[in-house]
Short mmCIF file of C-alpha atoms in Angstrom, two decimals:
data_model
loop_
_atom_site.label_atom_id
_atom_site.label_comp_id
_atom_site.label_asym_id
_atom_site.label_seq_id
_atom_site.Cartn_x
_atom_site.Cartn_y
_atom_site.Cartn_z
CA UNK A 677 -0.08 0.12 0.08
CA UNK A 678 1.29 3.59 -0.72
CA UNK A 679 3.11 5.76 2.49
CA UNK A 680 0.64 8.14 3.01
CA UNK A 681 1.75 11.73 5.14
CA UNK A 682 -0.17 11.63 8.68
CA UNK A 683 -1.46 15.46 7.69
CA UNK A 684 -3.05 13.42 4.50
CA UNK A 685 -4.26 10.37 6.44
CA UNK A 686 -5.61 13.20 9.18
CA UNK A 687 -7.94 15.10 6.02
CA UNK A 688 -9.26 11.49 5.93
CA UNK A 689 2.40 7.60 -25.72
CA UNK A 690 2.95 5.27 -25.89
CA UNK A 691 5.89 4.40 -28.01
CA UNK A 692 5.97 6.21 -31.75
CA UNK A 693 7.15 3.31 -34.11
CA UNK A 694 10.47 1.98 -33.33
CA UNK A 695 11.68 4.34 -31.51
CA UNK A 696 9.34 5.47 -28.31
CA UNK A 697 8.62 9.09 -29.10
CA UNK A 698 5.69 10.37 -27.38
CA UNK A 699 2.53 10.84 -29.34
CA UNK A 700 1.78 14.00 -26.52
CA UNK A 701 -1.67 14.34 -25.18
CA UNK A 702 -3.74 12.30 -27.52
CA UNK A 703 -2.15 9.03 -26.94
CA UNK A 704 -3.54 8.96 -23.26
CA UNK A 705 -5.48 11.95 -22.14
CA UNK A 706 -8.58 9.70 -23.05
CA UNK A 707 -8.41 5.96 -23.59
CA UNK A 708 -6.47 4.99 -25.52
CA UNK A 709 -8.23 1.41 -26.59
CA UNK A 710 -11.36 -0.38 -25.83
CA UNK A 711 -11.22 -3.23 -23.10
CA UNK A 712 -10.89 -6.17 -24.52
CA UNK A 713 -11.01 -9.88 -24.01
CA UNK A 714 -7.89 -11.42 -26.06
CA UNK A 715 -4.85 -10.15 -27.12
CA UNK A 716 -1.45 -11.32 -29.08
CA UNK A 717 2.00 -9.96 -27.44
CA UNK A 718 4.99 -10.40 -28.44
CA UNK A 719 8.30 -10.05 -26.21
CA UNK A 720 10.70 -8.54 -28.21
CA UNK A 721 13.62 -6.19 -28.60
CA UNK A 722 14.02 -3.25 -30.28
CA UNK A 723 15.85 0.08 -29.53
CA UNK A 724 13.91 3.76 -28.56
CA UNK A 725 14.47 6.88 -27.82
CA UNK A 726 14.91 7.09 -23.62
CA UNK A 727 16.46 9.82 -22.53
CA UNK A 728 15.53 11.62 -24.85
CA UNK A 729 18.84 12.25 -27.15
CA UNK A 730 20.22 8.99 -27.64
CA UNK A 731 18.97 5.92 -29.60
CA UNK A 732 19.13 3.18 -26.49
CA UNK A 733 20.02 -0.43 -28.86
CA UNK A 734 18.74 -3.33 -26.89
CA UNK A 735 15.34 -2.02 -25.47
CA UNK A 736 13.51 -5.33 -24.30
CA UNK A 737 9.79 -4.95 -24.77
CA UNK A 738 6.16 -6.71 -24.52
CA UNK A 739 4.20 -5.16 -27.68
CA UNK A 740 1.08 -5.90 -29.52
CA UNK A 741 1.14 -8.00 -32.59
CA UNK A 742 -0.94 -6.15 -34.63
CA UNK A 743 0.53 -2.77 -33.29
CA UNK A 744 4.45 -4.87 -33.92
CA UNK A 745 5.67 -0.81 -34.80
CA UNK A 746 4.23 -0.10 -31.15
CA UNK A 747 6.99 -0.22 -28.79
CA UNK A 748 6.56 0.83 -25.51
CA UNK A 749 4.37 -1.81 -23.76
CA UNK A 750 0.74 -1.44 -23.97
CA UNK A 751 -1.67 -0.10 -21.34
CA UNK A 752 -3.76 -3.66 -21.30
CA UNK A 753 -7.76 -2.82 -20.43
CA UNK A 754 -10.17 -5.54 -19.53
CA UNK A 755 -13.12 -5.89 -17.74
CA UNK A 756 -13.85 -7.33 -14.26
CA UNK A 757 -15.53 -10.33 -14.35
CA UNK A 758 -14.72 -10.86 -17.87
CA UNK A 759 -12.36 -13.46 -18.79
CA UNK A 760 -9.27 -12.12 -21.20
CA UNK A 761 -6.57 -14.02 -22.59
CA UNK A 762 -3.01 -13.26 -23.88
CA UNK A 763 -1.21 -15.10 -26.02
CA UNK A 764 2.62 -14.47 -25.01
CA UNK A 765 5.05 -16.23 -28.23
CA UNK A 766 8.50 -15.11 -26.83
CA UNK A 767 11.34 -13.57 -29.44
CA UNK A 768 13.78 -12.80 -26.88
CA UNK A 769 16.66 -15.06 -26.89
CA UNK A 770 16.60 -16.20 -23.58
CA UNK A 771 12.96 -17.53 -21.67
CA UNK A 772 10.74 -15.47 -20.71
CA UNK A 773 7.40 -15.07 -19.04
CA UNK A 774 4.42 -12.36 -17.47
CA UNK A 775 2.96 -12.14 -14.32
CA UNK A 776 0.16 -10.65 -13.68
CA UNK A 777 1.07 -8.21 -10.45
CA UNK A 778 -2.08 -7.71 -8.14
CA UNK A 779 -4.64 -9.86 -9.81
CA UNK A 780 -6.04 -12.13 -8.42
CA UNK A 781 -6.37 -15.68 -10.32
CA UNK A 782 -5.25 -18.52 -10.80
CA UNK A 783 -2.15 -19.74 -9.81
CA UNK A 784 -1.39 -21.09 -13.12
CA UNK A 785 -1.86 -18.39 -14.57
CA UNK A 786 0.62 -16.18 -12.27
CA UNK A 787 3.67 -16.24 -14.27
CA UNK A 788 6.37 -17.78 -11.97
CA UNK A 789 8.88 -20.01 -13.50
CA UNK A 790 8.95 -23.93 -11.90
CA UNK A 791 6.43 -22.41 -9.06
CA UNK A 792 3.33 -21.94 -11.65
CA UNK A 793 4.23 -22.50 -15.10
CA UNK A 794 6.78 -23.65 -17.34
CA UNK A 795 9.31 -21.12 -18.82
CA UNK A 796 8.69 -19.48 -22.30
CA UNK A 797 11.30 -20.58 -24.39
CA UNK A 798 12.31 -18.56 -27.73
CA UNK A 799 10.31 -18.68 -30.24
CA UNK A 800 7.59 -20.82 -28.18
CA UNK A 801 3.88 -19.31 -26.93
CA UNK A 802 2.35 -19.70 -23.63
CA UNK A 803 -1.39 -18.67 -23.27
CA UNK A 804 -2.71 -17.03 -20.36
CA UNK A 805 -7.05 -16.11 -19.86
CA UNK A 806 -8.61 -15.65 -16.80
CA UNK A 807 -11.19 -13.69 -14.96
CA UNK A 808 -10.40 -10.91 -13.43
CA UNK A 809 -11.93 -10.23 -9.99
CA UNK A 810 -11.23 -6.43 -9.04
CA UNK A 811 -11.29 -4.28 -10.97
CA UNK A 812 -8.10 -1.23 -10.88
CA UNK A 813 -4.80 -0.49 -11.62
CA UNK A 814 -2.24 -2.84 -12.13
CA UNK A 815 0.66 -3.65 -14.80
CA UNK A 816 1.89 -6.53 -15.74
CA UNK A 817 6.42 -7.99 -15.86
CA UNK A 818 7.71 -10.46 -15.91
CA UNK A 819 9.43 -13.02 -13.64
CA UNK A 820 12.51 -14.01 -14.82
CA UNK A 821 16.17 -12.86 -15.64
CA UNK A 822 13.84 -10.37 -14.03
CA UNK A 823 16.43 -6.96 -12.86
CA UNK A 824 17.16 -6.53 -16.72
CA UNK A 825 14.09 -7.57 -18.29
CA UNK A 826 12.57 -5.13 -16.75
CA UNK A 827 15.54 -2.46 -16.31
CA UNK A 828 15.34 -2.84 -19.82
CA UNK A 829 11.84 -2.01 -20.53
CA UNK A 830 9.38 -5.03 -19.77
CA UNK A 831 7.12 -3.45 -17.49
CA UNK A 832 3.50 -2.22 -18.83
CA UNK A 833 0.05 -0.92 -16.87
CA UNK A 834 -3.09 -2.88 -16.82
CA UNK A 835 -6.52 -1.87 -16.31
CA UNK A 836 -9.65 -3.61 -15.47
CA UNK A 837 -12.77 -1.45 -15.63
CA UNK A 838 -15.78 -1.34 -13.99
CA UNK A 839 -19.03 -0.02 -15.70
CA UNK A 840 -20.26 0.96 -13.20
CA UNK A 841 -17.38 3.38 -12.38
CA UNK A 842 -17.78 7.15 -11.97
CA UNK A 843 -17.23 8.43 -16.53
CA UNK A 844 -14.34 11.23 -15.73
CA UNK A 845 -13.32 13.91 -18.69
CA UNK A 846 -10.27 11.67 -19.24
CA UNK A 847 -8.13 8.86 -17.55
CA UNK A 848 -4.69 8.97 -18.15
CA UNK A 849 -1.93 6.33 -16.98
CA UNK A 850 1.81 7.25 -16.24
CA UNK A 851 4.30 4.61 -15.83
CA UNK A 852 6.89 5.36 -13.49
CA UNK A 853 10.65 4.07 -13.86
CA UNK A 854 13.78 5.07 -14.12
CA UNK A 855 16.74 3.64 -16.97
CA UNK A 856 20.52 2.42 -16.34
CA UNK A 857 22.14 4.82 -18.71
CA UNK A 858 25.32 5.91 -19.56
CA UNK A 859 26.26 9.67 -21.26
CA UNK A 860 26.20 7.79 -24.87
CA UNK A 861 22.46 6.95 -24.45
CA UNK A 862 23.39 2.59 -24.05
CA UNK A 863 22.47 0.55 -21.34
CA UNK A 864 24.98 0.10 -17.98
CA UNK A 865 25.40 -2.58 -15.05
CA UNK A 866 22.00 -2.90 -13.98
CA UNK A 867 22.97 -3.71 -10.30
CA UNK A 868 26.22 -2.67 -7.55
CA UNK A 869 26.54 -4.93 -5.36
CA UNK A 870 27.49 -1.93 -2.59
CA UNK A 871 23.94 -0.33 -3.39
CA UNK A 872 22.25 -3.43 -3.48
CA UNK A 873 23.12 -4.37 -0.34
CA UNK A 874 21.97 -1.23 0.76
CA UNK A 875 18.36 0.75 -1.50
CA UNK A 876 19.60 -0.98 -4.43
CA UNK A 877 21.13 0.84 -7.62
CA UNK A 878 19.13 3.54 -8.94
CA UNK A 879 18.70 4.53 -12.67
CA UNK A 880 20.69 7.03 -14.59
CA UNK A 881 17.61 8.73 -16.54
CA UNK A 882 14.10 9.04 -14.50
CA UNK A 883 11.22 8.73 -16.76
CA UNK A 884 6.87 8.16 -17.83
CA UNK A 885 5.53 6.42 -19.93
CA UNK A 886 9.25 5.92 -22.44
CA UNK A 887 10.00 10.28 -21.86
CA UNK A 888 11.34 12.48 -20.67
CA UNK A 889 8.30 14.59 -18.80
CA UNK A 890 5.76 13.93 -21.09
CA UNK A 891 2.99 16.66 -21.42
CA UNK A 892 -0.17 15.93 -21.59
CA UNK A 893 -4.15 18.11 -22.32
CA UNK A 894 -7.04 17.41 -20.32
CA UNK A 895 -10.45 19.28 -20.65
CA UNK A 896 -9.94 22.83 -18.47
CA UNK A 897 -12.36 22.82 -15.13
CA UNK A 898 -12.64 19.30 -15.74
CA UNK A 899 -11.80 15.85 -13.25
CA UNK A 900 -9.20 13.69 -15.03
CA UNK A 901 -8.72 9.79 -13.36
CA UNK A 902 -5.42 9.52 -12.90
CA UNK A 903 -3.48 6.14 -12.77
CA UNK A 904 -0.33 6.00 -12.00
CA UNK A 905 1.93 2.91 -11.85
CA UNK A 906 5.79 2.50 -10.08
CA UNK A 907 7.48 0.11 -12.46
CA UNK A 908 10.96 0.66 -11.50
CA UNK A 909 13.38 -2.02 -10.34
CA UNK A 910 14.46 0.08 -7.81
CA UNK A 911 13.19 3.86 -7.19
CA UNK A 912 10.98 5.24 -4.69
CA UNK A 913 8.54 8.09 -5.44
CA UNK A 914 7.55 10.59 -3.04
CA UNK A 915 4.90 12.67 -5.74
CA UNK A 916 3.38 15.64 -5.10
CA UNK A 917 1.19 17.95 -7.74
CA UNK A 918 1.77 21.31 -8.09
CA UNK A 919 -0.44 23.43 -10.16
CA UNK A 920 -3.73 21.72 -8.91
CA UNK A 921 -5.30 19.58 -6.40
CA UNK A 922 -7.06 15.98 -6.88
CA UNK A 923 -8.30 13.06 -4.58
CA UNK A 924 -7.15 9.65 -3.91
CA UNK A 925 -9.79 7.46 -4.87
CA UNK A 926 -7.51 4.09 -5.07
CA UNK A 927 -4.57 2.10 -3.87
CA UNK A 928 -3.08 -0.26 -5.35
CA UNK A 929 -5.66 -1.34 -7.09
CA UNK A 930 -8.31 -0.99 -4.34
CA UNK A 931 -10.58 1.75 -3.24
CA UNK A 932 -10.18 3.88 -0.14
CA UNK A 933 -13.80 3.36 1.79
CA UNK A 934 -13.67 7.35 1.25
CA UNK A 935 -11.56 9.58 -1.32
CA UNK A 936 -9.47 12.13 0.62
CA UNK A 937 -7.52 15.32 -0.43
CA UNK A 938 -3.65 13.62 -2.58
CA UNK A 939 -0.56 15.93 -0.89
CA UNK A 940 2.72 13.63 0.23
CA UNK A 941 2.39 10.11 -1.50
CA UNK A 942 4.90 7.93 -1.05
CA UNK A 943 5.03 5.15 -3.79
CA UNK A 944 7.45 2.41 -3.63
CA UNK A 945 8.27 -0.16 -6.67
CA UNK A 946 5.35 -2.40 -7.47
CA UNK A 947 2.70 0.10 -6.02
CA UNK A 948 -0.23 1.99 -8.08
CA UNK A 949 -2.23 5.79 -7.25
CA UNK A 950 -5.47 6.09 -8.32
CA UNK A 951 -6.18 10.01 -8.44
CA UNK A 952 -8.67 12.24 -9.43
CA UNK A 953 -7.64 15.42 -10.93
CA UNK A 954 -8.83 18.71 -11.08
CA UNK A 955 -7.82 20.55 -13.84
CA UNK A 956 -7.48 24.29 -13.53
CA UNK A 957 -10.25 26.61 -14.86
CA UNK A 958 -7.74 28.49 -17.50
CA UNK A 959 -6.72 27.26 -21.17
CA UNK A 960 -2.69 26.82 -20.42
CA UNK A 961 -2.06 26.14 -17.37
CA UNK A 962 -0.25 23.64 -15.67
CA UNK A 963 -0.56 20.95 -13.97
CA UNK A 964 3.44 19.95 -12.56
CA UNK A 965 3.67 16.00 -10.97
CA UNK A 966 6.89 16.05 -8.86
CA UNK A 967 8.80 13.47 -7.12
CA UNK A 968 10.70 14.82 -4.72
CA UNK A 969 12.85 11.81 -3.49
CA UNK A 970 15.29 11.71 -2.06
CA UNK A 971 17.38 15.07 -2.51
CA UNK A 972 16.79 17.72 -5.46
CA UNK A 973 12.76 17.74 -6.81
CA UNK A 974 12.29 16.34 -10.33
CA UNK A 975 8.83 17.40 -12.20
CA UNK A 976 8.17 13.80 -14.36
CA UNK A 977 4.73 14.82 -16.21
CA UNK A 978 3.07 18.01 -17.23
CA UNK A 979 -0.74 18.25 -17.44
CA UNK A 980 -1.89 21.88 -19.47
CA UNK A 981 -5.90 22.27 -19.27
CA UNK A 982 -6.41 23.38 -22.52
CA UNK A 983 -10.65 24.08 -23.66
CA UNK A 984 -13.95 25.76 -22.26
CA UNK A 985 -14.04 25.09 -18.70
CA UNK A 986 -16.19 22.19 -18.26
CA UNK A 987 -16.75 23.10 -13.95
CA UNK A 988 -16.28 20.47 -12.61
CA UNK A 989 -15.37 19.68 -8.71
CA UNK A 990 -13.97 17.77 -6.09
CA UNK A 991 -16.84 17.19 -4.93
CA UNK A 992 -19.04 15.74 -7.60
CA UNK A 993 -16.52 12.60 -7.03
CA UNK A 994 -18.62 9.80 -5.65
CA UNK A 995 -16.20 6.95 -3.47
CA UNK A 996 -15.50 4.22 -6.42
CA UNK A 997 -17.08 0.70 -5.62
CA UNK A 998 -15.44 -1.38 -3.10
CA UNK A 999 -13.72 -5.32 -5.04
CA UNK A 1000 -15.46 -8.56 -3.12
CA UNK A 1001 -13.14 -8.50 -0.14
CA UNK A 1002 -13.34 -11.56 2.79
CA UNK A 1003 -13.12 -9.89 6.14
CA UNK A 1004 -10.72 -11.76 8.43
CA UNK A 1005 -11.43 -13.40 11.81
CA UNK A 1006 -9.02 -11.46 13.20
CA UNK A 1007 -9.91 -13.40 16.55
CA UNK A 1008 -9.07 -16.79 15.40
CA UNK A 1009 -6.43 -16.19 12.68
CA UNK A 1010 -3.33 -18.09 12.93
CA UNK A 1011 0.03 -15.80 13.46
CA UNK A 1012 2.13 -16.12 10.93
CA UNK A 1013 6.21 -14.43 12.00
CA UNK A 1014 7.64 -12.02 8.92
CA UNK A 1015 11.01 -10.84 9.57
CA UNK A 1016 13.16 -9.42 7.24
CA UNK A 1017 17.03 -8.58 7.77
CA UNK A 1018 20.36 -8.46 6.29
CA UNK A 1019 21.92 -11.75 6.18
CA UNK A 1020 26.10 -12.37 6.22
CA UNK A 1021 27.77 -12.10 1.79
CA UNK A 1022 27.69 -15.45 0.35
CA UNK A 1023 27.11 -16.43 -2.96
CA UNK A 1024 23.57 -17.10 -3.74
CA UNK A 1025 22.57 -19.93 -4.83
CA UNK A 1026 19.91 -20.16 -8.47
CA UNK A 1027 16.04 -19.79 -7.80
CA UNK A 1028 12.87 -19.46 -9.99
CA UNK A 1029 13.82 -15.73 -9.77
CA UNK A 1030 16.80 -15.90 -10.57
CA UNK A 1031 19.93 -15.13 -8.73
CA UNK A 1032 23.15 -11.89 -8.89
CA UNK A 1033 25.14 -14.45 -7.28
CA UNK A 1034 25.46 -12.89 -4.24
CA UNK A 1035 23.33 -13.19 -1.27
CA UNK A 1036 22.93 -9.95 1.10
CA UNK A 1037 18.57 -10.32 2.34
CA UNK A 1038 16.41 -13.10 4.18
CA UNK A 1039 12.84 -13.43 5.73
CA UNK A 1040 12.61 -14.98 8.50
CA UNK A 1041 16.34 -15.29 8.74
CA UNK A 1042 16.96 -17.33 5.45
CA UNK A 1043 17.68 -15.75 2.22
CA UNK A 1044 16.01 -17.28 -0.56
CA UNK A 1045 17.36 -19.74 -1.31
CA UNK A 1046 18.20 -21.10 2.12
CA UNK A 1047 20.36 -23.22 4.10
CA UNK A 1048 17.78 -25.73 5.26
CA UNK A 1049 17.06 -28.94 4.84
CA UNK A 1050 14.45 -27.98 1.96
CA UNK A 1051 15.88 -24.52 0.88
CA UNK A 1052 12.78 -25.23 -2.04
CA UNK A 1053 9.79 -25.76 0.68
CA UNK A 1054 7.13 -22.59 1.52
CA UNK A 1055 7.66 -20.11 3.62
CA UNK A 1056 4.32 -20.96 5.08
CA UNK A 1057 1.45 -24.11 4.16
CA UNK A 1058 -2.08 -21.82 4.83
CA UNK A 1059 -4.96 -23.74 4.41
CA UNK A 1060 -7.87 -22.91 2.22
CA UNK A 1061 -10.56 -20.68 3.78
CA UNK A 1062 -8.47 -19.71 7.22
CA UNK A 1063 -7.35 -16.67 8.25
CA UNK A 1064 -3.90 -15.20 9.07
CA UNK A 1065 -2.30 -12.30 10.57
CA UNK A 1066 0.89 -12.02 9.06
CA UNK A 1067 3.32 -10.00 11.03
CA UNK A 1068 5.67 -8.44 9.47
CA UNK A 1069 9.03 -7.02 10.80
CA UNK A 1070 11.49 -5.03 9.73
CA UNK A 1071 15.20 -5.49 11.30
CA UNK A 1072 16.65 -3.47 8.52
CA UNK A 1073 17.35 0.19 7.91
CA UNK A 1074 15.63 0.24 4.53
CA UNK A 1075 12.41 0.37 2.89
CA UNK A 1076 10.94 -2.78 1.64
CA UNK A 1077 8.26 -2.74 -0.54
CA UNK A 1078 6.60 -6.57 0.34
CA UNK A 1079 4.22 -8.42 -2.20
CA UNK A 1080 2.35 -10.73 -2.16
CA UNK A 1081 1.20 -12.71 -5.29
CA UNK A 1082 -2.82 -14.39 -5.87
CA UNK A 1083 -3.56 -12.72 -2.82
CA UNK A 1084 -4.62 -9.03 -0.83
CA UNK A 1085 -4.38 -8.28 2.44
CA UNK A 1086 -5.22 -5.16 4.77
CA UNK A 1087 -2.60 -3.43 7.34
CA UNK A 1088 -4.58 -3.75 10.69
CA UNK A 1089 -2.31 -1.79 12.91
CA UNK A 1090 1.76 -0.05 12.24
CA UNK A 1091 4.76 0.66 15.18
CA UNK A 1092 5.44 3.41 13.58
CA UNK A 1093 2.22 5.23 12.07
CA UNK A 1094 -1.24 5.91 11.57
CA UNK A 1095 -2.48 3.11 8.50
CA UNK A 1096 -6.00 3.87 6.32
CA UNK A 1097 -8.09 0.48 6.49
CA UNK A 1098 -7.31 -0.79 3.09
CA UNK A 1099 -6.97 -3.89 0.85
CA UNK A 1100 -3.32 -4.16 -1.17
CA UNK A 1101 -1.65 -6.68 -2.41
CA UNK A 1102 1.85 -4.79 -1.48
CA UNK A 1103 2.93 -3.24 1.35
CA UNK A 1104 6.13 -0.21 1.54
CA UNK A 1105 7.60 -1.84 5.38
CA UNK A 1106 9.79 1.09 7.07
CA UNK A 1107 12.57 1.11 8.42
CA UNK A 1108 12.45 -0.40 11.82
CA UNK A 1109 8.59 -1.07 11.40
CA UNK A 1110 6.38 -3.56 12.90
CA UNK A 1111 3.34 -3.99 10.81
CA UNK A 1112 0.05 -6.96 11.03
CA UNK A 1113 -0.83 -7.61 7.42
CA UNK A 1114 -4.38 -9.08 8.26
CA UNK A 1115 -6.14 -11.76 4.89
CA UNK A 1116 -8.41 -15.48 4.09
CA UNK A 1117 -5.64 -18.10 2.26
CA UNK A 1118 -8.55 -17.92 -0.21
CA UNK A 1119 -6.84 -18.04 -3.13
CA UNK A 1120 -5.11 -21.92 -3.52
CA UNK A 1121 -1.43 -22.43 -5.33
CA UNK A 1122 1.81 -21.75 -4.22
CA UNK A 1123 2.26 -17.93 -3.94
CA UNK A 1124 5.72 -15.87 -4.42
CA UNK A 1125 5.78 -13.47 -1.31
CA UNK A 1126 8.83 -11.06 -2.13
CA UNK A 1127 10.48 -7.59 -1.73
CA UNK A 1128 9.89 -5.94 -5.00
CA UNK A 1129 13.57 -3.94 -5.16
CA UNK A 1130 14.46 -6.52 -7.47
CA UNK A 1131 17.80 -6.04 -6.29
CA UNK A 1132 16.51 -7.20 -2.52
CA UNK A 1133 14.50 -9.77 -4.32
CA UNK A 1134 17.42 -11.80 -6.53
CA UNK A 1135 19.28 -11.08 -3.84
CA UNK A 1136 17.20 -13.31 -0.67
CA UNK A 1137 14.27 -11.34 0.00
CA UNK A 1138 11.73 -13.82 -1.94
CA UNK A 1139 9.97 -17.31 -0.95
CA UNK A 1140 6.36 -18.99 -2.05
CA UNK A 1141 3.36 -19.54 0.41
CA UNK A 1142 1.10 -22.71 0.41
CA UNK A 1143 -2.46 -22.06 -0.32
CA UNK A 1144 -4.21 -25.94 0.55
#
């Protein structure tokens, strides 16, 4: 769940041709594609203008087979409760998959090699088919060689629509991510071991939708649904808006019970935020989305008011309908310890997430896969339909966005902050924080639990939960 300031809580384009050049206002100000029941995707490579100056070679991406000239992964739209199918054909020189981040779907469709499905090897295809039970903003990415494949571009947005949702004057999807590029615009090493043992290795070029500070147009005085996904492998964003006000209507794909004013919102890798932005009344006025972390503020996107003033009001915004959710029985819930810690540096073993050759991090003091009698055993075995409380304790001085596949949980208490009553799949746990996460084990299968700072994931802070 994205982290919100205490004050906030108290207040209750796409790529052009093969080069990734932004299309500006028309690409995202209105829905770029209707919800679809099926799509054919190719994992492929190409060249893209990522830093605004140089053509970067060796970009990795998912592209629609019928729109092969569009290099940035498409924003996929589907409908809540309707079956969606996607055929993935692998044109890369290495295996890959698709994980549908945040979707509570059949375990066979979760996209984790060897745990839920085989690799999709070069030239092969895999058919994904599922019915999304939740409306909201999600995303998709591989679970193979993740640091390289995600770091080079394989992160796309996914929107599940609910026809009953309020209609807004524009719907803008923003994919926030960094690139590790040298001065010539070419990829450099994806990680440094010393940084992987701390906060992670940051990118050198900060962008949104594969552009540097893209510009979007929206109606003056209109209400804009702004969907944000932090799909970076490392960066944690501290976001604020200048030039307009906005309401938070959903966190990590799940509606909040009552919309509240957006001020400073922290988004870690894997997390999502839905805002309703009220555009300025004056044509030509600009709204800036600014990242203030870690030091010098940086504008990541701009929104320009245009046309006749629609005179819409934030007071017109209603809460989104909640997604289906079974409240856990807190009194009868079984306690599950989850201790996040550092570990002595050792050579790591390979696992379903691959290896960087190091072991820096651990869950329950064991790096994955651990030096135990069965290093590939699940972290915990849960009974289908039973309630559990994960007692998550961060013993490190670093932030960790902890993501659970296949199920949602509710944050019920924290030792360091007031937390909103929200359902989520990714929680950004603070340094030295103890937090309780409650859930009903309602989806059978083996479900990965890991830190979504990919260097942390691949150097020990990962495991899986078994539900039977």
